[in-house]
């Protein structure tokens, strides 16, 4: 196949050596060779994700991992605050709503930057137990101050869940040091691998 140009924020171009690795013979997915490969990947991903906690790999795109966070953290009727200043923030609000969460929104015009004081005030007001935050809102290009937003979330007594799909690997994301309870990313953006 001829060269293809991807003009999207993701999938990004995959380096030739990564593509070549994908062309190697198949390992048995329940055998010892695969187990060692998987363990090695997870250990390296802990460094990339800046955490000493477990990294979970999903055979899904970033949305699948985010859906898992919603399903595993929330029960129907539970109150959550979705901070939305673009396409992805709004998408997480509707995803959580589809699962029956009581979704409160902190909505900004597209292109605005979410403010920690607003998050603190909305958590106080709503009693939300979980806050969905977008680090790099790809639809507008705005990178929020996720450290400050997560701190405000925690100080108000809620858990920060962060969409770092287009930020992790491109700008600093300090999962443990910033107290981010859940960080979701995808393989096909800054990590330059195939999607899924
Ligand atoms: C690309 C992107 C997603 C969606 O990721 P998929 O891997 O396509 O499911 C979610 N959030 C942000 C901020 C993104 O840039």
XYZ file of N, CA and C and ligand atoms in Angstrom:
603
model
N 0.850 -1.195 0.000
C 0.000 0.000 0.000
C 0.889 1.249 0.000
N 0.460 2.277 -0.716
C 1.234 3.516 -0.741
C 1.174 4.227 0.591
N 1.995 5.266 0.723
C 2.001 6.004 1.984
C 0.655 6.702 2.175
N 0.157 6.621 3.375
C -1.076 7.326 3.686
C -0.763 8.449 4.655
N -1.449 9.556 4.490
C -1.230 10.679 5.389
C -2.426 10.812 6.314
N -2.156 10.782 7.600
C -3.220 10.952 8.581
C -3.175 12.392 9.062
N -4.238 13.126 8.824
C -4.270 14.546 9.186
C -5.136 14.762 10.414
N -5.172 13.799 11.296
C -6.005 13.883 12.495
C -5.098 13.952 13.718
N -5.661 14.399 14.856
C -4.865 14.369 16.100
C -4.603 12.926 16.535
N -5.290 11.998 15.968
C -5.074 10.587 16.226
C -6.108 9.817 15.448
N -5.745 8.697 14.814
C -4.440 8.050 14.915
C -3.328 8.925 14.327
N -2.195 8.870 14.992
C -1.006 9.544 14.500
C -0.177 8.503 13.725
N 0.796 8.951 12.927
C 1.588 7.986 12.162
C 2.343 7.040 13.103
N 2.362 5.769 12.757
C 3.043 4.765 13.572
C 4.445 4.571 13.004
N 5.481 4.672 13.840
C 6.850 4.522 13.334
C 7.050 3.162 12.659
N 7.850 3.096 11.573
C 8.018 1.843 10.819
C 8.456 0.663 11.685
N 9.311 0.922 12.689
C 9.763 -0.229 13.495
C 8.627 -0.796 14.350
N 7.673 0.067 14.699
C 6.516 -0.424 15.453
C 5.619 -1.246 14.525
N 5.421 -0.746 13.292
C 4.633 -1.509 12.322
C 5.281 -2.863 12.057
N 6.626 -2.871 11.941
C 7.335 -4.118 11.667
C 7.169 -5.104 12.819
N 7.171 -4.593 14.056
C 6.996 -5.482 15.211
C 5.623 -6.161 15.151
N 4.648 -5.424 14.629
C 3.303 -5.992 14.514
C 3.210 -7.079 13.464
N 4.219 -7.160 12.583
C 4.211 -8.170 11.523
C 4.919 -9.457 11.947
N 5.392 -9.517 13.183
C 6.074 -10.737 13.640
C 5.069 -11.871 13.836
N 5.582 -13.109 13.825
C 4.672 -14.245 13.982
C 3.863 -14.140 15.273
N 2.678 -14.672 15.227
C 1.750 -14.596 16.364
C 2.243 -15.467 17.516
N 2.140 -14.921 18.728
C 2.421 -15.715 19.936
C 1.099 -16.284 20.430
N 1.194 -17.383 21.134
C -0.039 -17.892 21.753
C -0.438 -16.941 22.884
N -1.661 -16.457 22.825
C -2.055 -15.409 23.776
C -2.277 -15.939 25.184
N -2.203 -17.246 25.392
C -2.278 -17.771 26.758
C -0.989 -18.478 27.155
N 0.042 -18.321 26.322
C 1.305 -19.017 26.590
C 2.276 -18.162 27.385
N 3.384 -18.775 27.821
C 4.357 -18.071 28.669
C 5.067 -16.912 27.957
N 5.297 -17.034 26.649
C 5.977 -15.941 25.938
C 5.126 -14.677 25.963
N 3.838 -14.876 25.762
C 2.961 -13.706 25.769
C 2.874 -13.110 27.175
N 2.844 -13.987 28.162
C 2.744 -13.500 29.542
C 3.927 -12.567 29.854
N 5.129 -12.995 29.439
C 6.331 -12.179 29.695
C 6.253 -10.850 28.941
N 5.785 -10.917 27.698
C 5.664 -9.698 26.884
C 4.668 -8.724 27.519
N 3.559 -9.272 27.951
C 2.505 -8.462 28.570
C 3.013 -7.815 29.865
N 3.705 -8.622 30.674
C 4.213 -8.096 31.936
C 5.193 -6.941 31.670
N 6.077 -7.144 30.689
C 7.049 -6.102 30.339
C 6.362 -4.823 29.878
N 5.323 -4.978 29.077
C 4.589 -3.794 28.584
C 3.947 -3.047 29.748
N 3.345 -3.797 30.658
C 2.647 -3.150 31.776
C 3.633 -2.417 32.681
N 4.816 -3.019 32.888
C 5.817 -2.351 33.720
C 6.277 -1.041 33.071
N 6.500 -1.095 31.762
C 6.940 0.132 31.078
C 5.820 1.168 31.056
N 4.593 0.690 30.936
C 3.469 1.638 30.939
C 3.319 2.342 32.286
N 3.724 1.668 33.364
C 3.694 2.361 34.663
C 4.611 3.586 34.629
N 5.751 3.450 33.963
C 6.649 4.615 33.851
C 6.014 5.699 32.999
N 5.448 5.292 31.877
C 4.843 6.269 30.971
C 3.675 6.978 31.652
N 2.895 6.208 32.402
C 1.711 6.772 33.068
C 2.048 7.390 34.423
N 3.311 7.337 34.801
C 3.789 7.970 36.034
C 2.999 7.487 37.257
N 2.926 6.157 37.369
C 2.217 5.590 38.514
C 2.895 4.325 38.995
N 2.743 4.057 40.287
C 3.202 2.785 40.841
C 2.038 1.816 40.975
N 0.841 2.283 40.673
C -0.324 1.398 40.725
C -0.446 0.601 39.429
N -1.383 -0.329 39.439
C -1.566 -1.172 38.259
C -2.053 -0.354 37.064
N -1.532 -0.696 35.889
C -2.058 -0.151 34.638
C -2.903 -1.254 34.012
N -4.097 -0.908 33.577
C -4.974 -1.897 32.932
C -4.971 -1.647 31.432
N -4.764 -2.705 30.664
C -4.792 -2.593 29.204
C -6.132 -3.111 28.699
N -6.779 -2.317 27.869
C -8.060 -2.727 27.290
C -7.877 -2.958 25.799
N -8.518 -4.001 25.268
C -8.562 -4.136 23.809
C -9.731 -3.279 23.323
N -9.514 -1.981 23.414
C -10.532 -0.999 23.041
C -9.810 0.313 22.778
N -10.505 1.256 22.201
C -9.926 2.592 22.077
C -10.115 3.309 23.419
N -9.690 4.568 23.484
C -9.794 5.325 24.733
C -11.219 5.383 25.255
N -12.179 5.464 24.349
C -13.583 5.540 24.777
C -13.991 4.289 25.544
N -13.488 3.136 25.117
C -13.804 1.891 25.814
C -13.270 1.911 27.227
N -12.069 2.437 27.387
C -11.480 2.515 28.728
C -12.257 3.515 29.587
N -12.685 4.600 28.967
C -13.445 5.600 29.729
C -14.797 5.012 30.165
N -15.400 4.264 29.258
C -16.672 3.628 29.582
C -16.496 2.686 30.769
N -15.387 1.976 30.779
C -15.113 1.069 31.891
C -14.986 1.843 33.201
N -14.355 3.009 33.153
C -14.219 3.823 34.366
C -15.596 4.257 34.856
N -16.451 4.648 33.935
C -17.807 5.074 34.309
C -18.562 3.919 34.952
N -18.520 2.760 34.309
C -19.294 1.613 34.778
C -18.768 1.109 36.124
N -17.462 1.139 36.292
C -16.884 0.582 37.512
C -16.898 1.532 38.707
N -16.966 2.829 38.431
C -16.947 3.787 39.544
C -18.337 4.186 40.003
N -19.296 4.149 39.089
C -20.611 4.732 39.385
C -21.702 3.692 39.408
N -22.685 3.929 40.239
C -23.910 3.145 40.213
C -25.008 4.060 39.678
N -26.053 3.463 39.098
C -27.157 4.301 38.610
C -27.670 5.213 39.727
N -27.911 6.460 39.375
C -28.418 7.416 40.351
C -27.334 8.183 41.091
N -26.107 7.693 40.987
C -25.025 8.371 41.708
C -24.675 9.695 41.012
N -24.319 10.647 41.822
C -24.111 11.987 41.294
C -22.663 12.212 40.855
N -22.521 12.736 39.658
C -21.202 12.974 39.082
C -21.202 14.364 38.442
N -20.046 14.991 38.454
C -19.922 16.288 37.787
C -19.068 16.109 36.535
N -19.610 16.490 35.381
C -18.849 16.433 34.131
C -18.446 17.859 33.761
N -17.156 18.073 33.631
C -16.651 19.394 33.263
C -16.440 19.394 31.756
N -17.187 20.228 31.046
C -17.184 20.173 29.589
C -16.893 21.539 28.985
N -15.856 21.579 28.148
C -15.538 22.808 27.416
C -15.244 22.462 25.965
N -15.902 21.406 25.481
C -15.688 20.953 24.106
C -16.322 19.590 23.908
N -16.044 19.013 22.761
C -16.664 17.754 22.344
C -16.483 16.625 23.363
N -15.270 16.440 23.868
C -15.038 15.251 24.686
C -15.660 15.371 26.072
N -15.587 16.534 26.665
C -16.249 16.725 27.950
C -17.746 16.470 27.829
N -18.341 16.955 26.754
C -19.781 16.765 26.557
C -20.099 15.292 26.322
N -19.170 14.612 25.638
C -19.370 13.200 25.353
C -19.372 12.367 26.634
N -18.500 12.697 27.571
C -18.460 11.917 28.821
C -19.720 12.141 29.625
N -20.251 13.349 29.541
C -21.510 13.610 30.244
C -22.606 12.712 29.684
N -22.696 12.601 28.349
C -23.780 11.773 27.804
C -23.517 10.292 28.032
N -22.254 9.895 28.056
C -21.944 8.483 28.338
C -22.393 8.117 29.758
N -22.051 8.967 30.715
C -22.428 8.677 32.109
C -23.942 8.692 32.264
N -24.601 9.585 31.513
C -26.053 9.662 31.565
C -26.669 8.370 31.006
N -26.046 7.834 29.950
C -26.554 6.588 29.354
C -26.500 5.440 30.357
N -25.584 5.513 31.307
C -25.492 4.481 32.337
C -26.316 4.818 33.581
N -27.091 5.870 33.493
C -28.031 6.147 34.578
C -27.463 6.979 35.716
N -26.261 7.544 35.519
C -25.708 8.409 36.566
C -26.509 9.718 36.612
N -26.489 10.348 37.772
C -27.111 11.659 37.919
C -26.037 12.683 37.535
N -26.033 13.063 36.259
C -24.935 13.880 35.740
C -25.230 15.368 35.902
N -24.395 16.028 36.666
C -24.427 17.486 36.768
C -23.321 17.998 35.850
N -23.555 19.145 35.243
C -22.528 19.627 34.321
C -21.966 20.966 34.765
N -20.677 21.106 34.491
C -20.055 22.424 34.557
C -19.638 22.699 33.128
N -20.459 23.471 32.433
C -20.281 23.630 31.010
C -19.697 25.002 30.683
N -18.729 25.002 29.804
C -18.130 26.251 29.312
C -18.355 26.317 27.806
N -18.187 27.514 27.243
C -18.181 27.638 25.785
C -16.946 26.907 25.266
N -17.071 26.334 24.067
C -15.924 25.658 23.458
C -14.758 26.650 23.335
N -13.585 26.226 23.773
C -12.408 27.096 23.693
C -12.069 27.717 25.030
N -13.012 27.696 25.961
C -12.701 28.214 27.304
C -11.870 27.201 28.088
N -11.229 27.676 29.143
C -10.395 26.821 29.986
C -11.082 26.639 31.334
N -11.376 25.399 31.736
C -12.045 25.178 33.025
C -11.232 25.732 34.191
N -11.947 26.294 35.187
C -11.283 26.941 36.323
C -11.486 26.135 37.613
N -10.405 25.915 38.354
C -10.482 25.136 39.597
C -11.527 25.666 40.586
N -11.651 26.975 40.717
C -12.625 27.524 41.674
C -14.059 27.155 41.280
N -14.319 27.106 39.971
C -15.656 26.716 39.504
C -15.927 25.259 39.864
N -14.897 24.419 39.703
C -15.060 22.990 40.004
C -15.356 22.815 41.491
N -14.579 23.494 42.310
C -14.767 23.398 43.767
C -16.203 23.806 44.128
N -16.631 24.932 43.570
C -17.974 25.447 43.898
C -19.062 24.482 43.443
N -18.914 23.909 42.247
C -19.950 22.996 41.727
C -19.989 21.678 42.497
N -18.823 21.197 42.943
C -18.818 19.962 43.746
C -19.494 20.241 45.088
N -19.176 21.381 45.694
C -19.809 21.753 46.971
C -21.325 21.826 46.814
N -21.732 22.446 45.717
C -23.154 22.691 45.483
C -23.927 21.396 45.181
N -23.295 20.506 44.415
C -24.017 19.313 43.936
C -23.768 18.077 44.794
N -22.682 18.074 45.556
C -22.337 16.867 46.310
C -21.864 15.730 45.416
N -21.382 16.059 44.210
C -20.898 15.019 43.282
C -19.740 14.255 43.914
N -19.731 12.934 43.686
C -18.677 12.105 44.272
C -17.526 11.863 43.310
N -17.809 12.057 42.029
C -16.806 11.822 40.990
C -16.845 13.017 40.043
N -15.673 13.455 39.584
C -15.623 14.551 38.612
C -14.873 14.082 37.372
N -15.498 14.233 36.203
C -14.836 13.917 34.932
C -14.166 15.176 34.409
N -12.888 15.043 34.138
C -12.100 16.172 33.640
C -11.422 15.768 32.334
N -11.283 16.722 31.427
C -10.545 16.468 30.188
C -9.239 17.252 30.277
N -8.129 16.569 30.061
C -6.845 17.262 30.155
C -6.596 18.083 28.897
N -6.437 17.407 27.770
C -6.289 18.117 26.501
C -7.597 17.956 25.735
N -8.365 19.037 25.627
C -9.652 18.980 24.912
C -9.329 19.110 23.427
N -9.197 17.961 22.782
C -8.698 17.910 21.402
C -9.563 18.725 20.433
N -10.853 18.835 20.716
C -11.753 19.551 19.802
C -11.479 21.049 19.778
N -10.815 21.578 20.805
C -10.535 23.017 20.834
C -9.037 23.314 20.924
N -8.237 22.322 21.320
C -6.804 22.537 21.493
C -6.423 23.055 22.865
N -7.393 23.197 23.761
C -7.090 23.745 25.089
C -6.569 22.645 26.020
N -5.398 22.884 26.607
C -4.863 21.987 27.634
C -5.143 22.645 28.985
N -5.894 21.936 29.825
C -6.265 22.533 31.108
C -5.199 22.237 32.162
N -5.269 22.977 33.247
C -4.324 22.772 34.351
C -4.882 21.633 35.209
N -4.590 20.415 34.785
C -5.233 19.255 35.398
C -4.771 19.068 36.841
N -3.572 19.489 37.130
C -3.086 19.370 38.516
C -3.972 20.206 39.451
N -4.229 21.456 39.051
C -5.048 22.343 39.886
C -6.512 21.896 39.908
N -7.023 21.425 38.781
C -8.422 20.974 38.728
C -8.613 19.735 39.599
N -7.637 18.825 39.555
C -7.732 17.607 40.370
C -7.616 17.953 41.848
N -6.763 18.894 42.166
C -6.612 19.298 43.571
C -7.917 19.893 44.101
N -8.523 20.754 43.293
C -9.801 21.347 43.705
C -10.854 20.260 43.896
N -10.847 19.276 43.001
C -11.800 18.162 43.083
C -11.624 17.403 44.386
N -10.383 17.078 44.701
C -10.117 16.281 45.900
C -10.423 17.083 47.169
N -10.050 18.351 47.152
C -10.324 19.178 48.327
C -11.822 19.286 48.593
N -12.604 19.205 47.520
C -14.061 19.272 47.692
C -14.647 17.900 48.026
N -13.784 16.883 48.075
C -14.238 15.560 48.530
C -14.661 14.604 47.434
N -14.281 14.873 46.187
C -14.665 13.988 45.074
C -13.422 13.369 44.426
N -13.663 12.346 43.599
C -12.556 11.670 42.910
C -12.389 12.229 41.496
N -11.172 12.638 41.129
C -10.962 13.085 39.753
C -10.715 11.920 38.790
N -11.456 11.904 37.682
C -11.258 10.940 36.595
C -10.854 11.754 35.372
N -9.703 11.431 34.806
C -9.114 12.312 33.799
C -9.040 11.655 32.422
N -9.580 12.342 31.430
C -9.391 11.962 30.035
C -8.056 12.548 29.588
N -7.061 11.662 29.476
C -5.733 12.084 29.013
C -5.426 11.417 27.678
N -6.481 11.217 26.870
C -6.295 10.453 25.625
C -5.301 11.156 24.698
N -5.436 12.478 24.561
C -4.519 13.147 23.631
C -3.384 13.869 24.353
N -3.298 13.724 25.674
C -2.231 14.438 26.394
C -1.129 13.517 26.907
N -1.483 12.318 27.342
C -0.481 11.455 27.966
C 0.596 11.085 26.940
N 1.824 11.423 27.268
C 2.935 11.199 26.344
C 3.301 12.449 25.564
N 2.423 13.465 25.596
C 2.705 14.707 24.861
C 3.033 15.855 25.817
N 2.277 15.951 26.896
C 2.541 16.952 27.933
C 2.583 16.203 29.272
N 3.204 16.778 30.303
C 3.318 16.034 31.565
C 1.957 15.629 32.145
N 1.861 14.369 32.545
C 0.700 13.846 33.271
C 1.277 13.055 34.439
N 1.207 13.628 35.642
C 1.801 12.998 36.827
C 0.688 12.336 37.637
N 0.360 11.124 37.231
C -0.798 10.438 37.820
C -0.725 10.372 39.346
N 0.357 9.835 39.878
C 0.442 9.660 41.336
C 0.693 10.990 42.042
N 1.652 11.752 41.536
C 2.039 12.986 42.223
C 0.890 13.996 42.261
N 0.023 13.974 41.264
C -1.093 14.925 41.235
C -2.374 14.331 41.820
N -2.301 13.096 42.304
C -3.473 12.496 42.950
C -4.624 12.236 42.000
N -4.319 11.785 40.783
C -5.386 11.502 39.806
C -5.869 10.072 40.045
N -7.134 9.919 40.382
C -7.636 8.583 40.744
C -7.720 7.651 39.540
N -8.210 8.179 38.434
C -8.285 7.379 37.206
C -7.772 8.239 36.063
N -6.884 7.673 35.263
C -6.389 8.361 34.066
C -6.610 7.427 32.886
N -7.272 7.947 31.871
C -7.561 7.137 30.687
C -6.771 7.695 29.513
N -6.138 6.812 28.754
C -5.489 7.276 27.540
C -5.770 6.294 26.409
N -5.214 6.599 25.239
C -5.401 5.746 24.070
C -4.055 5.506 23.416
N -3.972 4.414 22.680
C -2.693 4.023 22.087
C -2.323 4.860 20.866
N -3.324 5.496 20.250
C -3.118 6.016 18.885
C -2.831 7.503 18.799
N -2.599 8.155 19.938
C -2.282 9.586 19.839
C -0.804 9.786 20.147
N -0.471 10.377 21.302
C 0.959 10.634 21.544
C 1.769 9.340 21.625
N 1.135 8.227 21.950
C 1.891 6.971 22.075
C 2.200 6.343 20.707
N 1.638 6.904 19.644
C 1.999 6.539 18.269
C 1.952 5.036 17.979
N 0.871 4.413 18.399
C 0.642 3.004 18.091
C -0.704 2.896 17.373
N -1.014 1.739 16.835
C -2.337 1.612 16.203
C -3.455 1.778 17.235
N -4.632 2.216 16.815
C -5.742 2.348 17.753
C -6.205 0.999 18.299
N -6.752 1.038 19.512
C -7.362 -0.180 20.064
C -6.442 -0.954 20.987
C -9.319 10.995 20.678
C -9.904 11.381 21.960
C -10.848 10.581 22.612
C -11.445 9.350 21.985
O -10.510 8.359 21.918
P -10.753 7.026 21.096
O -9.479 6.293 21.347
O -10.960 7.413 19.656
O -11.930 6.341 21.673
C -11.289 10.962 23.863
N -10.852 12.093 24.444
C -9.958 12.895 23.846
C -9.522 14.141 24.552
C -9.449 12.566 22.588
O -8.558 13.364 21.991
